Amino acid sequence: MATPFLAGVAVAATALAGRYGIQAWQAFKARPPRPKIKKFYEGGFQPTMTRREAALILGIRENVPAEKVKEAHRKVMVANHPDAGGSHFLASKINEAKDVMLGKTKGGGSPF
């Protein structure tokens, strides 16, 4: 007597679990895709730029050759150049980051 009842409960539980699984899968597929872009550094600029901050600005490691620094500087500068609608402040920080990474700093920092 109990066996058919337990079998019915098991079938009902399986059906409900399957329904929930299908709804969860459809909700998962319908969500908007997340961009696979590197997360940007969140925070302001330090008063005097360090190699770490310069590397974060240029999107490179701290110990890369000069050619990589120049290539990264060019890529970032193309996207943020003031003549193309970018900010003068950001352009000066990008140039300062390149100078810090290449060891050309005079300690003056950004004019901003």
PDB file of N, CA, C and O in Angstrom, residues 6-22:
ATOM      1  N   LEU A   6       4.643   5.976  -2.333  1.00  0.00           N
ATOM      2  CA  LEU A   6       6.011   6.469  -2.369  1.00  0.00           C
ATOM      3  C   LEU A   6       6.509   6.621  -3.801  1.00  0.00           C
ATOM      4  O   LEU A   6       7.238   7.566  -4.125  1.00  0.00           O
ATOM      5  N   ALA A   7       6.104   5.701  -4.666  1.00  0.00           N
ATOM      6  CA  ALA A   7       6.493   5.813  -6.069  1.00  0.00           C
ATOM      7  C   ALA A   7       5.866   7.062  -6.689  1.00  0.00           C
ATOM      8  O   ALA A   7       6.514   7.780  -7.468  1.00  0.00           O
ATOM      9  N   GLY A   8       4.626   7.352  -6.354  1.00  0.00           N
ATOM     10  CA  GLY A   8       3.960   8.552  -6.869  1.00  0.00           C
ATOM     11  C   GLY A   8       4.630   9.821  -6.367  1.00  0.00           C
ATOM     12  O   GLY A   8       4.805  10.785  -7.112  1.00  0.00           O
ATOM     13  N   VAL A   9       5.008   9.839  -5.096  1.00  0.00           N
ATOM     14  CA  VAL A   9       5.694  10.998  -4.529  1.00  0.00           C
ATOM     15  C   VAL A   9       7.059  11.180  -5.209  1.00  0.00           C
ATOM     16  O   VAL A   9       7.462  12.304  -5.533  1.00  0.00           O
ATOM     17  N   ALA A  10       7.754  10.070  -5.467  1.00  0.00           N
ATOM     18  CA  ALA A  10       9.063  10.156  -6.118  1.00  0.00           C
ATOM     19  C   ALA A  10       8.929  10.687  -7.547  1.00  0.00           C
ATOM     20  O   ALA A  10       9.726  11.514  -7.992  1.00  0.00           O
ATOM     21  N   VAL A  11       7.902  10.235  -8.272  1.00  0.00           N
ATOM     22  CA  VAL A  11       7.684  10.715  -9.637  1.00  0.00           C
ATOM     23  C   VAL A  11       7.331  12.200  -9.613  1.00  0.00           C
ATOM     24  O   VAL A  11       7.836  12.986 -10.436  1.00  0.00           O
ATOM     25  N   ALA A  12       6.490  12.629  -8.680  1.00  0.00           N
ATOM     26  CA  ALA A  12       6.111  14.032  -8.585  1.00  0.00           C
ATOM     27  C   ALA A  12       7.322  14.896  -8.223  1.00  0.00           C
ATOM     28  O   ALA A  12       7.526  15.979  -8.794  1.00  0.00           O
ATOM     29  N   ALA A  13       8.150  14.424  -7.299  1.00  0.00           N
ATOM     30  CA  ALA A  13       9.341  15.175  -6.906  1.00  0.00           C
ATOM     31  C   ALA A  13      10.311  15.281  -8.079  1.00  0.00           C
ATOM     32  O   ALA A  13      10.901  16.345  -8.324  1.00  0.00           O
ATOM     33  N   THR A  14      10.469  14.218  -8.829  1.00  0.00           N
ATOM     34  CA  THR A  14      11.345  14.238 -10.000  1.00  0.00           C
ATOM     35  C   THR A  14      10.823  15.205 -11.055  1.00  0.00           C
ATOM     36  O   THR A  14      11.593  15.946 -11.679  1.00  0.00           O
ATOM     37  N   ALA A  15       9.509  15.215 -11.255  1.00  0.00           N
ATOM     38  CA  ALA A  15       8.915  16.114 -12.240  1.00  0.00           C
ATOM     39  C   ALA A  15       9.111  17.584 -11.822  1.00  0.00           C
ATOM     40  O   ALA A  15       9.450  18.434 -12.650  1.00  0.00           O
ATOM     41  N   LEU A  16       8.914  17.882 -10.548  1.00  0.00           N
ATOM     42  CA  LEU A  16       9.112  19.245 -10.064  1.00  0.00           C
ATOM     43  C   LEU A  16      10.577  19.665 -10.166  1.00  0.00           C
ATOM     44  O   LEU A  16      10.884  20.805 -10.551  1.00  0.00           O
ATOM     45  N   ALA A  17      11.482  18.766  -9.815  1.00  0.00           N
ATOM     46  CA  ALA A  17      12.909  19.078  -9.917  1.00  0.00           C
ATOM     47  C   ALA A  17      13.308  19.305 -11.373  1.00  0.00           C
ATOM     48  O   ALA A  17      14.089  20.211 -11.691  1.00  0.00           O
ATOM     49  N   GLY A  18      12.788  18.492 -12.271  1.00  0.00           N
ATOM     50  CA  GLY A  18      13.073  18.675 -13.693  1.00  0.00           C
ATOM     51  C   GLY A  18      12.534  19.999 -14.206  1.00  0.00           C
ATOM     52  O   GLY A  18      13.199  20.697 -14.978  1.00  0.00           O
ATOM     53  N   ARG A  19      11.339  20.353 -13.787  1.00  0.00           N
ATOM     54  CA  ARG A  19      10.738  21.627 -14.206  1.00  0.00           C
ATOM     55  C   ARG A  19      11.577  22.804 -13.702  1.00  0.00           C
ATOM     56  O   ARG A  19      11.843  23.752 -14.439  1.00  0.00           O
ATOM     57  N   TYR A  20      12.005  22.731 -12.444  1.00  0.00           N
ATOM     58  CA  TYR A  20      12.841  23.774 -11.880  1.00  0.00           C
ATOM     59  C   TYR A  20      14.169  23.867 -12.631  1.00  0.00           C
ATOM     60  O   TYR A  20      14.664  24.953 -12.918  1.00  0.00           O
ATOM     61  N   GLY A  21      14.757  22.725 -12.957  1.00  0.00           N
ATOM     62  CA  GLY A  21      16.016  22.697 -13.694  1.00  0.00           C
ATOM     63  C   GLY A  21      15.883  23.323 -15.068  1.00  0.00           C
ATOM     64  O   GLY A  21      16.753  24.079 -15.508  1.00  0.00           O
ATOM     65  N   ILE A  22      14.796  23.040 -15.766  1.00  0.00           N
ATOM     66  CA  ILE A  22      14.567  23.625 -17.095  1.00  0.00           C
ATOM     67  C   ILE A  22      14.386  25.132 -16.990  1.00  0.00           C
ATOM     68  O   ILE A  22      14.934  25.893 -17.787  1.00  0.00           O
TER      69      ILE A  22
END
